[in-house]
mmCIF file of C-alpha atoms in Angstrom:
data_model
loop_
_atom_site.group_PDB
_atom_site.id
_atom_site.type_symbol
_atom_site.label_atom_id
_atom_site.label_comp_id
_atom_site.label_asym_id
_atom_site.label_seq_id
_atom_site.Cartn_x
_atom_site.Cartn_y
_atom_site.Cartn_z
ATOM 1 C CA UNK A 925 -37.851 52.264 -54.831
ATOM 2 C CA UNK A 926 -35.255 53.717 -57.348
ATOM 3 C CA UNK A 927 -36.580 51.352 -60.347
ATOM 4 C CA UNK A 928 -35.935 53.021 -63.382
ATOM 5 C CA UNK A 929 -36.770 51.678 -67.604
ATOM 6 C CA UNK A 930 -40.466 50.561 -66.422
ATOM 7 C CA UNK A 931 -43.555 50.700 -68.706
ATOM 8 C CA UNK A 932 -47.124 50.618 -67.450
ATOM 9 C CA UNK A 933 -49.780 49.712 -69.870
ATOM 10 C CA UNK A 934 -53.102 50.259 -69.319
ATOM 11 C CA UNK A 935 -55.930 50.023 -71.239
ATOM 12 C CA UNK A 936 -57.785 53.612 -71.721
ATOM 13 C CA UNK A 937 -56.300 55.593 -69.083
ATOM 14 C CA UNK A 938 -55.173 55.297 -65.488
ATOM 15 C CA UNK A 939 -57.468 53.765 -63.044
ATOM 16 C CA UNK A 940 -59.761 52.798 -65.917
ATOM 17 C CA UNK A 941 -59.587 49.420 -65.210
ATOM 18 C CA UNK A 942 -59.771 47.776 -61.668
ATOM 19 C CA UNK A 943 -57.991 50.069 -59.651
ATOM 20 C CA UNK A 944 -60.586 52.658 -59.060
ATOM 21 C CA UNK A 945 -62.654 50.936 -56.499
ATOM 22 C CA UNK A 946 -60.151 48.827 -55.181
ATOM 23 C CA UNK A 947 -60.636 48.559 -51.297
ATOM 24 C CA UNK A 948 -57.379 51.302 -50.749
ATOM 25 C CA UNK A 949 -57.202 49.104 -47.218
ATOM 26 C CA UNK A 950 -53.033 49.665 -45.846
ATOM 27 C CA UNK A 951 -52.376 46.939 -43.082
ATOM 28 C CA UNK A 952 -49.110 47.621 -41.858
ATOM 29 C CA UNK A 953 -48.703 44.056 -40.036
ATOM 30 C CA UNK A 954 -47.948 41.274 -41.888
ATOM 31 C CA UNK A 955 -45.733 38.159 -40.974
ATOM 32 C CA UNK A 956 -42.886 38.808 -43.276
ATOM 33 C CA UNK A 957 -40.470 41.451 -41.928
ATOM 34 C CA UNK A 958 -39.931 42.554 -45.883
ATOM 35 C CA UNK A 959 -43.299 43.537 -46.058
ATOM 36 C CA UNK A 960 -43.435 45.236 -42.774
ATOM 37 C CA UNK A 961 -40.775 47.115 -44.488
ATOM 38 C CA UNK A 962 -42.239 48.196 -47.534
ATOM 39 C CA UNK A 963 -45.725 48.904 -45.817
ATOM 40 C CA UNK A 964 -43.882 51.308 -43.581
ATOM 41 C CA UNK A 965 -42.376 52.944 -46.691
ATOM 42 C CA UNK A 966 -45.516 53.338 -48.626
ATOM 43 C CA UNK A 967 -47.514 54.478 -45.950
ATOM 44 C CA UNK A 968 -44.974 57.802 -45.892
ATOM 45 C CA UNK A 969 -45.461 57.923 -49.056
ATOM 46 C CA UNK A 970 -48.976 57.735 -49.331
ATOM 47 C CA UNK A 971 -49.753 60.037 -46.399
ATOM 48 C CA UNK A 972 -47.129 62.724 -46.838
ATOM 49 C CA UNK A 973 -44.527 62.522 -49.172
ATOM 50 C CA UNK A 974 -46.805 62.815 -52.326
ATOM 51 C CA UNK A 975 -48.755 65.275 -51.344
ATOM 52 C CA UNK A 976 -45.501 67.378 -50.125
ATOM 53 C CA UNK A 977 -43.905 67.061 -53.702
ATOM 54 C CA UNK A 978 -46.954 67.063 -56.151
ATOM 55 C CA UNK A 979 -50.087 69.370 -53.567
ATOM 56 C CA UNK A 980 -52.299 66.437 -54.920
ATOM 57 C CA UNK A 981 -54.522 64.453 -51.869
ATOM 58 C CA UNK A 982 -54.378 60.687 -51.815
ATOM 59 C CA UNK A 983 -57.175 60.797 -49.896
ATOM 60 C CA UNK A 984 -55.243 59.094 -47.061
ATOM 61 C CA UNK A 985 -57.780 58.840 -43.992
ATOM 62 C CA UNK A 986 -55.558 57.691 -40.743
ATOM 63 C CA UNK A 987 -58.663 55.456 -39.097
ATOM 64 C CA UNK A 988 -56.730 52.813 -37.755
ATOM 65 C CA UNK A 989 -57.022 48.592 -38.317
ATOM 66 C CA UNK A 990 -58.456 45.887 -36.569
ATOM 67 C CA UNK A 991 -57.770 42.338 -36.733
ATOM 68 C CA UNK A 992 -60.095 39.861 -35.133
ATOM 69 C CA UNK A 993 -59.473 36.414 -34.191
ATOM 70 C CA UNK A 994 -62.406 34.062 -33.205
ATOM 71 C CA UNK A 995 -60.254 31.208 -32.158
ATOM 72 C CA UNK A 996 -56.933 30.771 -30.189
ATOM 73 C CA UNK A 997 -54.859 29.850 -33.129
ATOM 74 C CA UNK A 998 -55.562 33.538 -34.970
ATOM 75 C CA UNK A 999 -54.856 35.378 -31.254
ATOM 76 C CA UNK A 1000 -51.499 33.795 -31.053
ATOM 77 C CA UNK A 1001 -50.767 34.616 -34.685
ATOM 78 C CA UNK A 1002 -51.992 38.302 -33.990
ATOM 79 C CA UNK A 1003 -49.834 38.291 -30.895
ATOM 80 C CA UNK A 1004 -46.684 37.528 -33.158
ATOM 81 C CA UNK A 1005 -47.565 40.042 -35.109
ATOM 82 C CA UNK A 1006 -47.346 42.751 -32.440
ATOM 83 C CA UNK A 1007 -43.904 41.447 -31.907
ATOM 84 C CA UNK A 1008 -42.776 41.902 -35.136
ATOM 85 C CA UNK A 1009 -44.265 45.730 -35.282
ATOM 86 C CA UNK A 1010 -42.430 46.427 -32.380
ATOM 87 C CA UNK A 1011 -39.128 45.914 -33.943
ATOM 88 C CA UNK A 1012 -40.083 47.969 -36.712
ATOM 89 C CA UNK A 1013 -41.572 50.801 -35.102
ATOM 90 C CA UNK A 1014 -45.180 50.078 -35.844
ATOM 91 C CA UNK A 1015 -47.571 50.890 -33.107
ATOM 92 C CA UNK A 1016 -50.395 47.932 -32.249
ATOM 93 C CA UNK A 1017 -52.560 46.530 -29.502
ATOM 94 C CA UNK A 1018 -53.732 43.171 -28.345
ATOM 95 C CA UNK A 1019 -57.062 43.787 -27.662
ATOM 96 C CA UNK A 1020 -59.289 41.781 -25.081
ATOM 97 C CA UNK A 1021 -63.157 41.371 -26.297
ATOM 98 C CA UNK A 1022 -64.461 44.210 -23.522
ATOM 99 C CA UNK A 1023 -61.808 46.064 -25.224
ATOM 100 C CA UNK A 1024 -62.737 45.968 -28.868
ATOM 101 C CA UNK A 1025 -66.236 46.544 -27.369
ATOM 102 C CA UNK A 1026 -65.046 49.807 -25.849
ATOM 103 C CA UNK A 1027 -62.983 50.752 -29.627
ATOM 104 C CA UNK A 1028 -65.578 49.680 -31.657
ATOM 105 C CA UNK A 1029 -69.410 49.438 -30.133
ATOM 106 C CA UNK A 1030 -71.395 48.422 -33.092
ATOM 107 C CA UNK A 1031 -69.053 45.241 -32.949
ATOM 108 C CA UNK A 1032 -70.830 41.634 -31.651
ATOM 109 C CA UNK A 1033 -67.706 40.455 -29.077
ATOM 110 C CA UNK A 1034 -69.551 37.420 -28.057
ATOM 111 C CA UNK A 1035 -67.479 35.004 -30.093
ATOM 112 C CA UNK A 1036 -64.324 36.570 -30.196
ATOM 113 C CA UNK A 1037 -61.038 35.478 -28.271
ATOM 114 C CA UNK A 1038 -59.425 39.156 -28.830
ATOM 115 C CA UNK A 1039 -58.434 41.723 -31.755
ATOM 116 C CA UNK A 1040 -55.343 43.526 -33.206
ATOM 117 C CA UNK A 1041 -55.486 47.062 -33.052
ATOM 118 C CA UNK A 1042 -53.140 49.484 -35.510
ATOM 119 C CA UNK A 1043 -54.198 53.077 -34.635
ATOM 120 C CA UNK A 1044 -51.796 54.209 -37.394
ATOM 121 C CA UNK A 1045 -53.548 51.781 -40.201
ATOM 122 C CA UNK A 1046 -55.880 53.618 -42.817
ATOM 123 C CA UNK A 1047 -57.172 53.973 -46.163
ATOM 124 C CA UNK A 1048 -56.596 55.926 -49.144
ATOM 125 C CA UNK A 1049 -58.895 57.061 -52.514
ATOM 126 C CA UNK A 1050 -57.093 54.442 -55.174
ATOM 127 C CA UNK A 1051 -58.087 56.831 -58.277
ATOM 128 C CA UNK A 1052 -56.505 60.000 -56.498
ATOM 129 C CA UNK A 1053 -53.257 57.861 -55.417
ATOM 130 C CA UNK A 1054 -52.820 56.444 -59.469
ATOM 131 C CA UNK A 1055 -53.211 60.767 -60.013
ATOM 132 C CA UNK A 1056 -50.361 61.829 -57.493
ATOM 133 C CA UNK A 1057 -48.304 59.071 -58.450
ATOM 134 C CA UNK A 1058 -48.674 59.570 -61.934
ATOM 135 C CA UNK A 1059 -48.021 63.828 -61.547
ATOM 136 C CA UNK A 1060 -44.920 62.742 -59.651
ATOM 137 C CA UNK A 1061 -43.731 60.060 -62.154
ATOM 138 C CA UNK A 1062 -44.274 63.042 -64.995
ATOM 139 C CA UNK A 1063 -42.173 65.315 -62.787
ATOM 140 C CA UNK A 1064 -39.255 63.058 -63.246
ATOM 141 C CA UNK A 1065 -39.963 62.996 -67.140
ATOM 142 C CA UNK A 1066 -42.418 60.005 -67.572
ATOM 143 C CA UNK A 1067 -44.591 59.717 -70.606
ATOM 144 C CA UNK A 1068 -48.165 58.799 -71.210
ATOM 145 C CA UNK A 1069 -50.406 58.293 -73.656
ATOM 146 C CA UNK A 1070 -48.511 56.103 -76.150
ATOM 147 C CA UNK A 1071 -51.044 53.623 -77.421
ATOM 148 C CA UNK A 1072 -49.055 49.903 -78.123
ATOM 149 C CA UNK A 1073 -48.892 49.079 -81.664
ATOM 150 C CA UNK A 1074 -47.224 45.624 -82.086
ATOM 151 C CA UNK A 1075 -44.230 43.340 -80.901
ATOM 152 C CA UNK A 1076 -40.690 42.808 -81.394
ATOM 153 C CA UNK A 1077 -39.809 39.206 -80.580
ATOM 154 C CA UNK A 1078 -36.307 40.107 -81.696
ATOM 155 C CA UNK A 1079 -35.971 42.404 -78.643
ATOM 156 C CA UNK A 1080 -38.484 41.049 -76.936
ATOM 157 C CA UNK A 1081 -39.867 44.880 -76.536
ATOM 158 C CA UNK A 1082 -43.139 46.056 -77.307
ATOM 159 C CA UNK A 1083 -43.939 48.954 -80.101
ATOM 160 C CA UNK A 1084 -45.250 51.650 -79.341
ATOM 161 C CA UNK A 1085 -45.852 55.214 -80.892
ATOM 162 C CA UNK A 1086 -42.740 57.006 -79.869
ATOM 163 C CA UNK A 1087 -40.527 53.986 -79.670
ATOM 164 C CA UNK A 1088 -40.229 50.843 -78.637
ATOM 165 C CA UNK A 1089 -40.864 49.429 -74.493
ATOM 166 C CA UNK A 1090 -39.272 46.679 -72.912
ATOM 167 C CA UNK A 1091 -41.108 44.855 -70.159
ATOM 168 C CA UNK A 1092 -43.365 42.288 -69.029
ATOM 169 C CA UNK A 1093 -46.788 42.436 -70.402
ATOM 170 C CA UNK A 1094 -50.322 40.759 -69.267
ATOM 171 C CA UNK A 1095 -52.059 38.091 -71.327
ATOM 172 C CA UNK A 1096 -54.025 40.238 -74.253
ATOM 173 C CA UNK A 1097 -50.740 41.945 -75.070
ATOM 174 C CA UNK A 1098 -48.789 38.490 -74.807
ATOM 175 C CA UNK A 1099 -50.923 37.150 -77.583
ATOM 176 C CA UNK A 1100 -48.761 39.366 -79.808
ATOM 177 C CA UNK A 1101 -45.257 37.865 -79.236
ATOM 178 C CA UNK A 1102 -47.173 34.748 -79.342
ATOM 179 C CA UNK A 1103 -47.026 34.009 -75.200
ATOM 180 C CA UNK A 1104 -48.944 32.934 -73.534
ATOM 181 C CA UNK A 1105 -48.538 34.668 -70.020
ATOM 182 C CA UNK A 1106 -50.609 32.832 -67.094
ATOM 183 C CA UNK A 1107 -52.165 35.796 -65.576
ATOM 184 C CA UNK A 1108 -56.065 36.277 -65.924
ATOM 185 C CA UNK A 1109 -58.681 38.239 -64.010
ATOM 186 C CA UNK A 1110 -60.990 37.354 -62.154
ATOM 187 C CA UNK A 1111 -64.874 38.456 -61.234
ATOM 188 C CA UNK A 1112 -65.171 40.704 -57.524
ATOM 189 C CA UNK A 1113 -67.242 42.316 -55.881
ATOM 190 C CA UNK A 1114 -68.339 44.046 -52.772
ATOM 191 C CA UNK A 1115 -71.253 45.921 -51.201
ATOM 192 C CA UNK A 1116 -72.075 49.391 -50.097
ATOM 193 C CA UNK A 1117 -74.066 49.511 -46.635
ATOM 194 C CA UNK A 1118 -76.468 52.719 -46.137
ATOM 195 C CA UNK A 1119 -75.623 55.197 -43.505
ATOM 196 C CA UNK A 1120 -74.582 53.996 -40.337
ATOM 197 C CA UNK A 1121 -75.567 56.137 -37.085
ATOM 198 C CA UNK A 1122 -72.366 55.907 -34.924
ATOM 199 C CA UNK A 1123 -69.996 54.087 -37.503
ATOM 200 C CA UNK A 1124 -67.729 57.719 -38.407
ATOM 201 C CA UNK A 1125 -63.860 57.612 -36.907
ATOM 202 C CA UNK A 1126 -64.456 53.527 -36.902
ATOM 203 C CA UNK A 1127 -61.372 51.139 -37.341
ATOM 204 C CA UNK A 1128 -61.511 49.034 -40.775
ATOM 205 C CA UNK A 1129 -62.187 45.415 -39.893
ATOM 206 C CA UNK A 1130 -60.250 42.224 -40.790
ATOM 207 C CA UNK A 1131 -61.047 38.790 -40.356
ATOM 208 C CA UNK A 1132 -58.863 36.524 -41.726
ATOM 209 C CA UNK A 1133 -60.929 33.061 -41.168
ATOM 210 C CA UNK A 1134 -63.600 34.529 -42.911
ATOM 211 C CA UNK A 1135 -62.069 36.538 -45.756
ATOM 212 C CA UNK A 1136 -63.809 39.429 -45.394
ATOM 213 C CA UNK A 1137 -63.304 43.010 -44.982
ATOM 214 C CA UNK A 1138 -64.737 46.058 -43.666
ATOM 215 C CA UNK A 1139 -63.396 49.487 -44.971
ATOM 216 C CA UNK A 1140 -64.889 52.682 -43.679
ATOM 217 C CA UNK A 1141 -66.534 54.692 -46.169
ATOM 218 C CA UNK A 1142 -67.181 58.016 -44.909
ATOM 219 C CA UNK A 1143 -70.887 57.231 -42.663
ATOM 220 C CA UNK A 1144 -71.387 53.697 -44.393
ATOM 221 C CA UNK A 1145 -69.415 50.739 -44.442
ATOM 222 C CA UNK A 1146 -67.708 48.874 -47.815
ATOM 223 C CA UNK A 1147 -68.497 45.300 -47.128
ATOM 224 C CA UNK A 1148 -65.705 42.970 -49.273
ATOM 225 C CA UNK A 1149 -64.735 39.388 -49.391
ATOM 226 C CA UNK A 1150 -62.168 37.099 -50.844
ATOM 227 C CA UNK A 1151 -63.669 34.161 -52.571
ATOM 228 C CA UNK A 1152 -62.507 30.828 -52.334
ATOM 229 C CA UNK A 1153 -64.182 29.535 -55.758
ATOM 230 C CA UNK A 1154 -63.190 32.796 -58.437
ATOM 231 C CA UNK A 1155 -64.670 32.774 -61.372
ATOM 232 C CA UNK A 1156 -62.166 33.543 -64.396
ATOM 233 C CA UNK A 1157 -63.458 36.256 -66.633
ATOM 234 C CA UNK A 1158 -64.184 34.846 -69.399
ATOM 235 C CA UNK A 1159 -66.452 32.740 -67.866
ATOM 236 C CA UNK A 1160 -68.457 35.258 -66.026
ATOM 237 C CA UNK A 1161 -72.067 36.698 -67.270
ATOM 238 C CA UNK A 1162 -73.087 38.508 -64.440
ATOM 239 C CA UNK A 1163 -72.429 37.411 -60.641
ATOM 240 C CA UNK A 1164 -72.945 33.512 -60.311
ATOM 241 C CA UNK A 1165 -75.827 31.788 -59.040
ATOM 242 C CA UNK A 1166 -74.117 30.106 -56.280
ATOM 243 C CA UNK A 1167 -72.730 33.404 -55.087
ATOM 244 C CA UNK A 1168 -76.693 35.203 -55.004
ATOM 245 C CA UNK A 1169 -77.251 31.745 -52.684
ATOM 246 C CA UNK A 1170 -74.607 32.314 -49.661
ATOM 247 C CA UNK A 1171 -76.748 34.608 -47.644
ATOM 248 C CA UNK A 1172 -76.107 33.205 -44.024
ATOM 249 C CA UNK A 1173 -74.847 35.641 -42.001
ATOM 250 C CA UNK A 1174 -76.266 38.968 -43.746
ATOM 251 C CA UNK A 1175 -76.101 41.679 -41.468
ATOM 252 C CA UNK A 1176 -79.643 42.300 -39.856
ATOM 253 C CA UNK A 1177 -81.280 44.833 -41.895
ATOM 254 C CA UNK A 1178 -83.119 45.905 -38.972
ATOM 255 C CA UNK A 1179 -79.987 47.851 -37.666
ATOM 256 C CA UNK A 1180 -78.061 48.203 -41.387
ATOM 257 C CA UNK A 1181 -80.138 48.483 -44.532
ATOM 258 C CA UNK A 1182 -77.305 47.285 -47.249
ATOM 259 C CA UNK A 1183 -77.200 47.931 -51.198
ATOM 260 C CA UNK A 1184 -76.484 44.600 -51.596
ATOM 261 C CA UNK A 1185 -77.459 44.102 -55.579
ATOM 262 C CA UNK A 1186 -76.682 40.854 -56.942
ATOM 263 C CA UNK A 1187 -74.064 40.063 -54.418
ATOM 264 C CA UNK A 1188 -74.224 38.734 -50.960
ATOM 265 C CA UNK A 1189 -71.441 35.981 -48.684
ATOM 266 C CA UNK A 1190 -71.325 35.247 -45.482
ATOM 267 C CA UNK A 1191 -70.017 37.536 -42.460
ATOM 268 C CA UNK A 1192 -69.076 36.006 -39.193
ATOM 269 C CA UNK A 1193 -71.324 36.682 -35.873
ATOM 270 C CA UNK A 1194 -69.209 39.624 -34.947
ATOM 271 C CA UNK A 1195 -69.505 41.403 -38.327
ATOM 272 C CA UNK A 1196 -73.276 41.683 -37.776
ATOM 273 C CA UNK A 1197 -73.812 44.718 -37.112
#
């Protein structure tokens, strides 16, 4: 993006925190044309312009995306969406139910008014992508390894080993300019099915109603959601009671044994695979 002067701070060393098993899910539809944009741009980068400059693998895997809508209202919103890809060049499908039945057979169509299909969608290995990146950023004379000692409130910079960083900063490392910056983290999870027979070359699945997620994970499935009640951080000791309670709509474990752990939410009818 040409940004120059930027500090990233992390705490032991890159990836170490959250971004290692991040989902690594790029949609390339979204309803703001500036994002559209920018997804366009990072999927280059992602899936041939590091790997040109640095011979690192993001593990970019070109699988494709599916949407699903399971009312009218989400079909008409997907519908838009193929619009606005066509203006920039991104490739998508409406899909009818018999369609998405022909793309993706393990998928229960029954209750579904249609899909969104992105062939060019995919996924990519978050630790390997923080490793190209950061063998790029080096190439272009960035620095690592410079543990933060203290704060400047003068300069509003943060102290460092070899010098002294200006930038924004989460909440621990607030604490020492005495701010307090409104940004916490919250508990996640997801779930790991075991092997699926027929589920390699699948799309990933969407489903926007339900806030879930289904990322293909080379002959399994990672299973996420986004939760409506989050439970801050500090808070958390272990995963939640009333999270180990939402169990309607498991997939049948008669087709798809899952490692489901402490963790289990709800999947829609045509996530039950």
């Amino acid at each position: 993006m040409g940004v120059t002067n930027i500090v990233l701070l992390e705490r032991d060393r890159l990836t170490s925190g959250t971004t290692w098993h991040t989902a690594g899910l790029l949609w390339q539809l979204r309803p703001s044309d500036v994002e559209v944009e920018l997804l366009a741009h990072t999927r280059e980068v992602v899936s041939r312009d590091l790997e040109q400059e640095t011979g690192l693998h993001t593990g970019w895997i070109q699988n494709g995306g599916l949407f699903i809508a399971s009312n009218k209202q989400r079909l008409d919103e997907y519908k838009r969406l193929m619009s606005l890809g066509k203006v920039y060049g991104v490739e998508s499908y409406v899909l009818s139910p018999a369609e998405t039945k022909d793309l993706y057979p393990l998928m229960n169509v029954d209750d579904l008014y249609g899909t969104l299909y992105v062939p060019k969608d995919g996924t990519m290995d978050p630790a390997g992508t923080c490793t190209t990146l950061a063998r790029a950023a080096s190439a272009r004379g960035a620095l690592d390894s410079f543990p933060v000692q203290g704060s400047d409130q003068d300069s509003a910079g943060l102290q460092a080993g070899h010098g002294s960083f200006q930038s924004a900063w989460a909440q621990i490392l607030g604490r020492m300019a005495g701010v307090r910056v409104p940004l916490v983290a919250m508990h996640h999870a997801y779930v790991v099915t075991e092997r699926i027979e027929g589920i390699q070359n699948m799309p990933n699945v969407r489903d926007h109603d339900a806030s879930v997620y289904l990322r293909l994970q080379g002959d399994a499935l990672s299973v996420g959601g986004y939760e409506s009640n989050p439970i801050f951080w500090e808070e958390v000791s272990g995963i939640p009671r009333k999270e180990k309670a939402r169990c309607r709509g498991k997939p049948s474990t008669e087709k798809v044994g899952c490692v489901w752990g402490r963790f289990v939410f709800s999947l829609p009818p045509s996530l039950r695979l």
